[in-house]
Short mmCIF file of C-alpha atoms in Angstrom, two decimals:
data_model
loop_
_atom_site.label_atom_id
_atom_site.label_comp_id
_atom_site.label_asym_id
_atom_site.label_seq_id
_atom_site.Cartn_x
_atom_site.Cartn_y
_atom_site.Cartn_z
CA UNK A 128 -109.54 55.33 -120.04
CA UNK A 129 -106.84 53.84 -117.81
CA UNK A 130 -109.14 50.96 -116.89
CA UNK A 131 -110.12 50.44 -120.50
CA UNK A 132 -106.50 50.14 -121.64
CA UNK A 133 -105.67 47.71 -118.84
CA UNK A 134 -108.73 45.65 -119.74
CA UNK A 135 -107.46 45.44 -123.31
CA UNK A 136 -104.11 44.23 -122.00
CA UNK A 137 -105.63 41.53 -119.83
CA UNK A 138 -108.26 40.31 -122.28
CA UNK A 139 -105.70 40.19 -125.09
CA UNK A 140 -103.90 37.32 -123.40
CA UNK A 141 -107.03 35.33 -122.69
CA UNK A 142 -108.75 35.55 -126.06
CA UNK A 143 -106.67 35.46 -129.19
CA UNK A 144 -106.77 34.29 -132.76
CA UNK A 145 -103.75 32.44 -134.12
CA UNK A 146 -102.77 35.04 -136.69
CA UNK A 147 -99.93 32.85 -137.95
CA UNK A 148 -101.73 29.52 -137.95
CA UNK A 149 -105.10 31.15 -138.68
CA UNK A 150 -106.75 28.77 -136.23
CA UNK A 151 -109.18 30.19 -133.65
CA UNK A 152 -108.28 29.31 -130.07
CA UNK A 153 -110.59 28.73 -127.11
CA UNK A 154 -111.25 31.35 -124.46
CA UNK A 155 -108.88 31.19 -121.52
CA UNK A 156 -109.04 32.33 -117.92
CA UNK A 157 -106.15 33.27 -115.62
CA UNK A 158 -106.61 30.02 -113.67
CA UNK A 159 -106.18 27.63 -116.59
CA UNK A 160 -103.82 29.55 -118.86
CA UNK A 161 -100.04 28.95 -119.20
CA UNK A 162 -100.33 25.29 -118.30
CA UNK A 163 -98.81 23.63 -121.37
CA UNK A 164 -97.14 24.13 -124.76
CA UNK A 165 -100.42 24.87 -126.52
CA UNK A 166 -101.15 27.70 -124.10
CA UNK A 167 -97.65 29.05 -124.66
CA UNK A 168 -98.12 29.00 -128.42
CA UNK A 169 -101.43 30.82 -128.16
CA UNK A 170 -99.89 33.47 -125.89
CA UNK A 171 -97.02 34.12 -128.31
CA UNK A 172 -99.43 34.32 -131.25
CA UNK A 173 -101.37 36.94 -129.30
CA UNK A 174 -98.21 39.08 -129.23
CA UNK A 175 -98.15 39.10 -133.04
CA UNK A 176 -101.88 39.65 -133.40
CA UNK A 177 -101.88 43.50 -133.14
CA UNK A 178 -99.91 43.66 -136.40
CA UNK A 179 -103.16 42.94 -138.21
CA UNK A 180 -105.26 44.87 -135.72
CA UNK A 181 -107.34 47.68 -137.18
CA UNK A 182 -105.50 50.09 -134.90
CA UNK A 183 -101.97 49.21 -135.98
CA UNK A 184 -100.36 48.18 -139.28
CA UNK A 185 -103.57 47.05 -140.89
CA UNK A 186 -104.90 50.60 -140.89
CA UNK A 187 -103.57 53.28 -138.58
CA UNK A 188 -99.84 52.80 -138.94
CA UNK A 189 -99.71 52.90 -142.71
CA UNK A 190 -102.06 55.87 -142.70
CA UNK A 191 -99.71 57.80 -140.45
CA UNK A 192 -96.56 56.66 -142.24
CA UNK A 193 -98.00 57.66 -145.63
CA UNK A 194 -100.42 60.53 -145.05
CA UNK A 195 -97.89 62.47 -142.99
CA UNK A 196 -95.38 62.37 -145.87
CA UNK A 197 -94.94 63.68 -149.39
CA UNK A 198 -96.00 60.31 -150.83
CA UNK A 199 -99.72 60.68 -150.11
CA UNK A 200 -102.10 63.61 -149.87
CA UNK A 201 -105.55 63.40 -148.43
CA UNK A 202 -108.13 65.07 -150.59
CA UNK A 203 -108.98 64.44 -154.22
CA UNK A 204 -112.63 65.08 -153.51
CA UNK A 205 -112.58 63.47 -150.04
CA UNK A 206 -110.94 66.19 -147.95
CA UNK A 207 -113.65 66.18 -145.29
CA UNK A 208 -114.48 62.47 -145.34
CA UNK A 209 -112.05 61.59 -142.55
CA UNK A 210 -110.81 64.44 -140.38
CA UNK A 211 -107.96 62.59 -138.60
CA UNK A 212 -106.42 61.60 -141.95
CA UNK A 213 -106.80 65.13 -143.27
CA UNK A 214 -105.19 66.49 -140.09
CA UNK A 215 -102.24 64.13 -140.46
CA UNK A 216 -101.83 65.10 -144.08
CA UNK A 217 -101.97 68.85 -143.44
CA UNK A 218 -100.15 68.76 -140.08
CA UNK A 219 -103.12 70.28 -138.28
CA UNK A 220 -103.39 67.40 -135.80
CA UNK A 221 -103.46 67.91 -132.04
CA UNK A 222 -102.87 65.67 -128.99
CA UNK A 223 -106.61 64.90 -129.14
CA UNK A 224 -106.40 63.38 -132.65
CA UNK A 225 -107.59 59.81 -132.11
CA UNK A 226 -104.93 58.24 -134.36
CA UNK A 227 -102.31 58.69 -131.65
CA UNK A 228 -104.48 57.18 -128.92
CA UNK A 229 -105.25 54.19 -131.15
CA UNK A 230 -101.55 53.53 -131.74
CA UNK A 231 -100.54 54.12 -128.11
CA UNK A 232 -103.16 51.86 -126.54
CA UNK A 233 -102.74 49.08 -129.11
CA UNK A 234 -98.94 49.02 -128.84
CA UNK A 235 -98.92 49.02 -125.05
CA UNK A 236 -101.48 46.23 -125.02
CA UNK A 237 -99.14 44.27 -127.30
CA UNK A 238 -96.15 45.06 -125.06
CA UNK A 239 -98.09 43.74 -122.08
CA UNK A 240 -98.74 40.50 -123.94
CA UNK A 241 -95.02 40.19 -124.67
CA UNK A 242 -94.14 40.90 -121.05
CA UNK A 243 -96.54 38.18 -119.90
CA UNK A 244 -94.90 35.62 -122.20
CA UNK A 245 -91.40 36.59 -121.08
CA UNK A 246 -92.40 36.40 -117.40
CA UNK A 247 -94.67 33.36 -117.36
CA UNK A 248 -93.26 30.93 -119.89
CA UNK A 249 -90.20 29.89 -117.87
CA UNK A 250 -92.52 28.03 -115.46
CA UNK A 251 -94.48 26.19 -118.16
CA UNK A 252 -93.59 22.47 -118.49
CA UNK A 253 -92.71 22.03 -122.17
CA UNK A 254 -89.82 21.45 -124.53
CA UNK A 255 -87.06 23.80 -123.36
CA UNK A 256 -85.80 24.66 -126.84
CA UNK A 257 -89.28 25.59 -128.02
CA UNK A 258 -89.86 27.56 -124.84
CA UNK A 259 -86.67 29.51 -125.47
CA UNK A 260 -87.75 30.27 -129.01
CA UNK A 261 -91.15 31.52 -127.87
CA UNK A 262 -89.55 33.83 -125.33
CA UNK A 263 -87.16 35.10 -128.02
CA UNK A 264 -90.13 35.81 -130.30
CA UNK A 265 -91.77 37.81 -127.52
CA UNK A 266 -88.57 39.79 -126.97
CA UNK A 267 -88.32 40.50 -130.70
CA UNK A 268 -91.88 41.77 -130.77
CA UNK A 269 -91.41 43.87 -127.63
CA UNK A 270 -88.36 45.46 -129.24
CA UNK A 271 -90.37 46.03 -132.41
CA UNK A 272 -93.21 47.72 -130.53
CA UNK A 273 -90.93 49.96 -128.49
CA UNK A 274 -89.01 50.89 -131.64
CA UNK A 275 -92.33 51.99 -133.13
CA UNK A 276 -93.15 54.11 -130.09
CA UNK A 277 -89.77 55.80 -129.64
CA UNK A 278 -89.58 56.88 -133.27
CA UNK A 279 -93.06 58.35 -133.20
CA UNK A 280 -93.20 59.89 -129.73
CA UNK A 281 -89.66 60.03 -128.36
CA UNK A 282 -89.08 58.78 -124.81
CA UNK A 283 -92.03 56.72 -123.54
CA UNK A 284 -92.82 54.81 -120.35
CA UNK A 285 -90.91 51.53 -120.15
CA UNK A 286 -92.90 48.52 -118.96
CA UNK A 287 -91.01 45.23 -118.77
CA UNK A 288 -93.30 43.33 -116.41
CA UNK A 289 -96.87 42.21 -116.96
CA UNK A 290 -99.59 44.63 -115.86
CA UNK A 291 -102.10 42.70 -113.77
CA UNK A 292 -103.89 45.40 -111.76
CA UNK A 293 -104.98 49.02 -111.90
CA UNK A 294 -102.38 50.06 -109.33
CA UNK A 295 -99.20 51.96 -110.16
CA UNK A 296 -100.08 52.71 -113.77
CA UNK A 297 -98.79 56.29 -113.58
CA UNK A 298 -95.34 55.84 -115.08
CA UNK A 299 -93.12 58.69 -116.25
CA UNK A 300 -91.51 58.77 -119.65
CA UNK A 301 -88.08 57.20 -119.92
CA UNK A 302 -85.38 58.94 -121.92
CA UNK A 303 -84.89 58.13 -125.60
CA UNK A 304 -81.54 56.53 -124.76
CA UNK A 305 -83.14 54.30 -122.11
CA UNK A 306 -85.78 53.11 -124.55
CA UNK A 307 -83.16 52.33 -127.18
CA UNK A 308 -81.11 50.41 -124.62
CA UNK A 309 -84.08 48.10 -124.05
CA UNK A 310 -84.77 47.79 -127.78
CA UNK A 311 -81.18 46.82 -128.57
CA UNK A 312 -81.15 44.36 -125.69
CA UNK A 313 -84.39 42.71 -126.85
CA UNK A 314 -83.33 42.39 -130.49
CA UNK A 315 -79.88 41.15 -129.50
CA UNK A 316 -81.21 38.49 -127.15
CA UNK A 317 -83.77 37.42 -129.75
CA UNK A 318 -81.11 37.27 -132.45
CA UNK A 319 -79.08 34.70 -130.53
CA UNK A 320 -82.01 32.27 -130.15
CA UNK A 321 -84.35 32.65 -133.11
CA UNK A 322 -84.00 30.21 -136.04
CA UNK A 323 -82.89 31.30 -139.49
CA UNK A 324 -86.18 30.17 -141.04
CA UNK A 325 -89.38 28.22 -140.50
CA UNK A 326 -91.48 25.77 -142.45
CA UNK A 327 -95.19 25.16 -142.78
CA UNK A 328 -97.60 27.08 -140.58
CA UNK A 329 -94.76 28.73 -138.64
CA UNK A 330 -93.61 30.75 -141.66
CA UNK A 331 -93.98 34.42 -140.90
CA UNK A 332 -92.73 34.26 -137.31
CA UNK A 333 -89.76 36.36 -136.25
CA UNK A 334 -86.41 34.97 -137.40
CA UNK A 335 -82.77 35.57 -136.60
CA UNK A 336 -82.52 37.57 -139.84
CA UNK A 337 -85.43 39.79 -138.82
CA UNK A 338 -83.81 40.55 -135.47
CA UNK A 339 -80.47 41.33 -137.16
CA UNK A 340 -82.17 43.52 -139.75
CA UNK A 341 -83.95 45.47 -137.04
CA UNK A 342 -80.70 45.98 -135.19
CA UNK A 343 -79.32 47.43 -138.43
CA UNK A 344 -82.33 49.75 -138.64
CA UNK A 345 -81.97 50.80 -134.99
CA UNK A 346 -78.29 51.62 -135.47
CA UNK A 347 -79.05 53.45 -138.74
CA UNK A 348 -81.66 55.54 -136.93
CA UNK A 349 -79.12 56.28 -134.19
CA UNK A 350 -76.48 57.13 -136.82
CA UNK A 351 -74.15 54.45 -135.54
CA UNK A 352 -73.01 53.78 -139.08
CA UNK A 353 -70.41 51.10 -138.39
CA UNK A 354 -72.81 48.91 -136.43
CA UNK A 355 -75.60 49.53 -138.94
CA UNK A 356 -73.35 48.42 -141.80
CA UNK A 357 -72.12 45.38 -139.88
CA UNK A 358 -75.61 44.16 -139.01
CA UNK A 359 -76.94 44.74 -142.53
CA UNK A 360 -73.96 42.81 -143.88
CA UNK A 361 -74.76 39.89 -141.56
CA UNK A 362 -78.23 39.67 -143.09
CA UNK A 363 -76.80 39.86 -146.62
CA UNK A 364 -74.17 37.21 -145.90
CA UNK A 365 -76.66 34.86 -144.22
CA UNK A 366 -77.81 33.53 -147.60
CA UNK A 367 -81.42 33.51 -146.41
CA UNK A 368 -82.62 36.33 -148.67
CA UNK A 369 -82.38 37.47 -152.26
CA UNK A 370 -84.10 39.74 -154.79
CA UNK A 371 -86.80 38.46 -157.09
CA UNK A 372 -85.86 38.88 -160.72
CA UNK A 373 -88.77 41.26 -161.25
CA UNK A 374 -89.98 43.88 -158.78
CA UNK A 375 -93.61 42.82 -159.24
CA UNK A 376 -92.85 39.30 -158.02
CA UNK A 377 -92.24 40.58 -154.50
CA UNK A 378 -95.94 41.42 -154.15
CA UNK A 379 -97.55 38.37 -155.67
CA UNK A 380 -99.71 36.50 -153.19
CA UNK A 381 -98.05 33.28 -154.35
CA UNK A 382 -94.72 34.68 -153.11
CA UNK A 383 -95.79 35.58 -149.57
CA UNK A 384 -93.01 34.93 -147.04
CA UNK A 385 -90.70 34.45 -150.02
CA UNK A 386 -87.03 35.25 -150.47
CA UNK A 387 -87.42 39.02 -150.06
CA UNK A 388 -89.56 38.74 -146.93
CA UNK A 389 -87.55 39.55 -143.82
CA UNK A 390 -90.63 40.28 -141.70
CA UNK A 391 -94.21 40.58 -142.90
CA UNK A 392 -97.64 41.20 -141.47
CA UNK A 393 -99.47 37.96 -142.19
CA UNK A 394 -102.83 38.05 -143.95
CA UNK A 395 -105.30 35.39 -145.00
CA UNK A 396 -108.21 35.96 -147.36
CA UNK A 397 -111.40 33.93 -147.34
CA UNK A 398 -113.52 35.61 -144.69
CA UNK A 399 -111.48 34.54 -141.64
CA UNK A 400 -111.21 38.11 -140.35
CA UNK A 401 -107.44 38.08 -140.84
CA UNK A 402 -107.28 39.50 -144.36
CA UNK A 403 -105.29 42.55 -145.39
CA UNK A 404 -107.01 45.93 -145.55
CA UNK A 405 -104.43 47.36 -147.92
CA UNK A 406 -105.93 46.53 -151.28
CA UNK A 407 -109.42 47.61 -150.25
CA UNK A 408 -108.52 50.85 -148.56
CA UNK A 409 -105.96 52.03 -151.09
CA UNK A 410 -107.93 51.17 -154.22
CA UNK A 411 -110.04 54.17 -155.35
CA UNK A 412 -113.75 54.25 -154.70
CA UNK A 413 -114.49 54.30 -158.43
CA UNK A 414 -112.61 51.03 -158.97
CA UNK A 415 -114.47 47.83 -158.12
CA UNK A 416 -113.02 44.36 -157.62
CA UNK A 417 -115.59 41.56 -157.54
CA UNK A 418 -118.25 44.22 -157.16
CA UNK A 419 -116.63 45.86 -154.13
CA UNK A 420 -115.48 49.49 -154.37
CA UNK A 421 -112.31 50.67 -152.70
CA UNK A 422 -112.16 53.51 -150.20
CA UNK A 423 -109.60 55.61 -152.01
CA UNK A 424 -107.36 56.18 -148.98
CA UNK A 425 -103.71 57.15 -149.39
CA UNK A 426 -104.00 58.74 -152.85
CA UNK A 427 -100.46 59.12 -154.15
CA UNK A 428 -99.06 62.58 -154.79
CA UNK A 429 -98.06 63.89 -158.17
CA UNK A 430 -94.75 64.61 -156.47
CA UNK A 431 -94.15 60.88 -155.91
CA UNK A 432 -95.39 59.82 -159.34
CA UNK A 433 -93.01 62.22 -161.04
CA UNK A 434 -90.10 61.10 -158.85
CA UNK A 435 -90.06 57.88 -160.89
CA UNK A 436 -88.40 57.92 -164.27
CA UNK A 437 -90.66 56.83 -167.10
CA UNK A 438 -88.52 53.73 -167.60
CA UNK A 439 -88.57 52.75 -163.92
CA UNK A 440 -90.32 49.36 -163.79
CA UNK A 441 -91.43 49.97 -160.22
CA UNK A 442 -93.72 52.89 -160.97
CA UNK A 443 -96.57 51.06 -162.66
CA UNK A 444 -96.37 48.19 -160.18
CA UNK A 445 -96.53 50.54 -157.20
CA UNK A 446 -98.97 53.10 -158.59
CA UNK A 447 -101.82 53.28 -161.06
CA UNK A 448 -102.63 56.59 -162.70
CA UNK A 449 -106.26 56.55 -163.81
CA UNK A 450 -107.78 58.93 -166.36
CA UNK A 451 -111.16 60.09 -167.52
CA UNK A 452 -110.99 57.57 -170.37
CA UNK A 453 -109.50 54.61 -168.49
CA UNK A 454 -111.48 51.58 -167.37
CA UNK A 455 -112.67 52.35 -164.81
CA UNK A 456 -112.78 56.05 -165.55
CA UNK A 457 -111.63 58.54 -162.93
CA UNK A 458 -114.25 61.20 -162.13
CA UNK A 459 -113.44 64.80 -162.97
CA UNK A 460 -113.52 65.74 -159.28
CA UNK A 461 -110.32 63.75 -158.64
CA UNK A 462 -107.54 66.18 -159.46
CA UNK A 463 -104.70 63.66 -159.70
CA UNK A 464 -106.19 60.15 -159.73
CA UNK A 465 -103.11 58.15 -158.74
CA UNK A 466 -103.48 55.30 -156.25
CA UNK A 467 -101.44 52.50 -154.70
CA UNK A 468 -101.57 49.36 -156.82
CA UNK A 469 -98.95 47.02 -155.36
CA UNK A 470 -101.36 45.41 -152.86
CA UNK A 471 -104.15 44.51 -155.27
CA UNK A 472 -105.75 41.11 -154.66
CA UNK A 473 -107.98 40.34 -157.66
CA UNK A 474 -109.66 37.51 -155.76
CA UNK A 475 -110.69 39.56 -152.72
CA UNK A 476 -114.42 39.65 -152.00
CA UNK A 477 -114.27 42.49 -149.47
CA UNK A 478 -112.11 45.44 -148.51
CA UNK A 479 -110.68 43.59 -145.51
CA UNK A 480 -110.27 40.31 -147.37
CA UNK A 481 -106.98 40.79 -149.19
CA UNK A 482 -104.57 37.87 -149.16
CA UNK A 483 -101.58 40.22 -149.39
CA UNK A 484 -99.02 40.20 -146.63
CA UNK A 485 -97.74 43.63 -145.66
CA UNK A 486 -93.93 43.84 -146.02
CA UNK A 487 -92.83 45.44 -142.77
CA UNK A 488 -89.18 44.92 -143.67
CA UNK A 489 -88.11 43.63 -147.08
CA UNK A 490 -84.65 42.59 -148.27
CA UNK A 491 -84.14 45.67 -150.49
CA UNK A 492 -84.54 47.75 -147.32
CA UNK A 493 -81.56 45.89 -145.85
CA UNK A 494 -79.49 46.45 -149.01
CA UNK A 495 -80.27 50.15 -149.01
CA UNK A 496 -79.47 50.47 -145.30
CA UNK A 497 -76.13 48.85 -146.02
CA UNK A 498 -75.38 51.22 -148.89
CA UNK A 499 -76.38 54.24 -146.81
CA UNK A 500 -74.26 53.23 -143.83
CA UNK A 501 -71.22 52.51 -146.02
CA UNK A 502 -71.53 55.92 -147.64
CA UNK A 503 -71.70 57.64 -144.27
CA UNK A 504 -68.51 55.83 -143.29
CA UNK A 505 -66.71 57.20 -146.36
CA UNK A 506 -67.61 58.58 -149.79
CA UNK A 507 -67.04 56.63 -153.04
CA UNK A 508 -67.29 53.23 -151.40
CA UNK A 509 -67.33 50.67 -154.22
CA UNK A 510 -69.46 48.21 -152.25
CA UNK A 511 -72.06 50.89 -151.56
CA UNK A 512 -72.33 51.55 -155.30
CA UNK A 513 -72.58 47.86 -156.11
CA UNK A 514 -75.33 47.39 -153.54
CA UNK A 515 -77.53 50.27 -154.63
CA UNK A 516 -77.02 49.31 -158.28
CA UNK A 517 -78.55 45.88 -157.59
CA UNK A 518 -81.78 47.70 -156.72
CA UNK A 519 -81.56 50.12 -159.62
CA UNK A 520 -80.73 47.51 -162.23
CA UNK A 521 -83.71 45.37 -161.27
CA UNK A 522 -85.89 48.43 -161.77
CA UNK A 523 -84.48 48.80 -165.30
CA UNK A 524 -82.30 51.78 -164.38
CA UNK A 525 -78.61 52.24 -165.18
CA UNK A 526 -75.88 52.21 -162.57
CA UNK A 527 -75.68 55.22 -160.33
CA UNK A 528 -73.35 57.92 -161.61
CA UNK A 529 -69.88 57.11 -160.19
CA UNK A 530 -67.71 59.39 -158.06
CA UNK A 531 -70.60 61.20 -156.38
CA UNK A 532 -69.87 63.25 -153.34
CA UNK A 533 -70.97 61.81 -150.03
CA UNK A 534 -73.92 64.22 -149.96
CA UNK A 535 -74.94 63.32 -153.53
CA UNK A 536 -74.83 59.59 -152.75
CA UNK A 537 -76.86 60.25 -149.58
CA UNK A 538 -79.53 61.98 -151.67
CA UNK A 539 -79.47 59.12 -154.18
CA UNK A 540 -79.94 56.35 -151.63
CA UNK A 541 -82.79 58.20 -149.92
CA UNK A 542 -84.50 58.67 -153.27
CA UNK A 543 -84.00 54.98 -154.00
CA UNK A 544 -85.58 54.12 -150.64
CA UNK A 545 -88.57 56.28 -151.52
CA UNK A 546 -89.12 54.63 -154.90
CA UNK A 547 -88.36 51.05 -153.91
CA UNK A 548 -90.21 51.04 -150.58
CA UNK A 549 -93.12 53.37 -151.34
CA UNK A 550 -96.18 52.65 -149.18
CA UNK A 551 -94.32 50.07 -147.10
CA UNK A 552 -94.22 52.26 -143.99
CA UNK A 553 -90.72 53.77 -144.21
CA UNK A 554 -91.05 57.25 -145.69
CA UNK A 555 -91.97 59.20 -142.55
CA UNK A 556 -89.24 57.51 -140.55
CA UNK A 557 -86.69 58.26 -143.28
CA UNK A 558 -87.69 61.92 -143.46
CA UNK A 559 -87.66 62.26 -139.68
CA UNK A 560 -84.32 60.55 -139.02
CA UNK A 561 -82.57 62.54 -141.79
CA UNK A 562 -84.20 65.83 -140.72
CA UNK A 563 -85.76 66.33 -144.15
CA UNK A 564 -89.39 66.25 -143.10
CA UNK A 565 -90.02 69.99 -143.33
CA UNK A 566 -88.26 70.54 -146.65
CA UNK A 567 -89.90 67.49 -148.24
CA UNK A 568 -93.40 68.41 -147.11
CA UNK A 569 -93.01 72.03 -148.19
CA UNK A 570 -91.72 70.92 -151.60
CA UNK A 571 -94.77 68.71 -152.01
CA UNK A 572 -97.29 71.29 -150.73
CA UNK A 573 -96.15 74.71 -149.47
CA UNK A 574 -99.46 75.16 -147.63
CA UNK A 575 -98.79 72.29 -145.23
CA UNK A 576 -98.24 73.66 -141.72
CA UNK A 577 -95.29 71.42 -140.83
CA UNK A 578 -92.86 72.76 -138.23
CA UNK A 579 -89.83 71.71 -136.20
CA UNK A 580 -91.83 70.16 -133.37
CA UNK A 581 -93.46 67.75 -135.83
CA UNK A 582 -90.37 65.55 -135.81
CA UNK A 583 -92.24 63.90 -132.94
CA UNK A 584 -95.96 63.30 -132.68
CA UNK A 585 -97.89 64.42 -129.58
CA UNK A 586 -98.44 62.22 -126.55
CA UNK A 587 -102.19 61.36 -126.70
CA UNK A 588 -104.17 63.76 -124.54
CA UNK A 589 -106.34 60.96 -123.17
CA UNK A 590 -103.20 59.32 -121.75
CA UNK A 591 -102.04 62.54 -120.12
CA UNK A 592 -105.50 63.02 -118.61
CA UNK A 593 -105.12 59.80 -116.61
CA UNK A 594 -101.35 59.85 -116.08
CA UNK A 595 -100.08 63.18 -114.71
CA UNK A 596 -96.47 61.96 -115.04
CA UNK A 597 -96.63 62.03 -118.86
CA UNK A 598 -95.04 65.23 -120.09
CA UNK A 599 -96.12 66.50 -123.49
CA UNK A 600 -93.66 66.87 -126.34
CA UNK A 601 -92.61 70.50 -127.00
CA UNK A 602 -94.80 72.46 -129.39
CA UNK A 603 -98.08 70.77 -128.48
#
């Protein structure tokens, strides 16, 4: 397994597809790579590529971030169709569950690609400003990948140099604080170099605003409320982002990389192999688009559906509740036929052919982080109310009740995050960082075997088999 993971790391730099430009590149070898600006561009694009890899955001990450929450419940007639998803949903997973190995190996392969760019690009003869930007993009992505790992697994091995051999791969876990130190350093250094925006084929690359927004999210996760508020405010004051007038506009394919997009997984339909899986996997298997049935993954819970008010404009954009008399009709075996609808691509010709970008961080997330941080700094903050009310008013809801206690406002902003950002990969992180995972899961389904140790996922057993220095998280 150790050799297989290293091979993935090495091959990833030599054969890549330009996920941002959508232009296949030639095969490279170690002797002719990193010779010019084109090689540098291909190497940086390879750092982004795992975002649309079947083992990361395109499939596994959103499965984990949804199935392991009260927003989605595996079942509805398919409870035995995919055991790892069922185990995530019911909290019966173990260190041997392959979801964790898929995430671990894919993310570390991506980190190795970033490390190679950071190490090798300084020697490449090319425009110095562009070189600096490429290195900053690699640092942003390395920070992003480590932020993913530390939130899921806790302290993890830190690798900041390129892995080029099978020697010395047994690395112990760093502390959580050490991992966050690297993450903050990477995002901060990226923030100072990255441009505010891009044009043309470069749209979708990491920007200064994305780095600042992720610093806000890091500080929010660490409960450093003052820094979280300050960084969120920098994004707001940058003038680079705004809300669409209607919630539905944020998910139109025509609006990809638009004014709400802080950082998105890029997708391209048309059979290039870089399409989004979201619309095909989340659409139910009794609903066909262009003759292609969905897989019915991530069926939404009744708990989530009922969390929306009937007059909330976001509900019917985010979710579709089918019935026995709808077109198409839901079969009687599906107990609550409610599925994610916000990623539908009516032109897709296959389940992996959606043209929808996946919104990894969207401007409303920044606004809600700002409101949350302000509230934690002091109850009844007028700016916190004004910020959350921007989100509510667009959804057709009235202003939040004034003069709430700090705890009541905290509950309100977390509910708003759930409704606004449903199925965008935030719910598990929000439940974990606020220590509400157990209560939320039990409220959704009392039979779910969630416990205190589930605030972290297990270190993959296959990794511990080959690296004796990897200690397992408590409870596993």
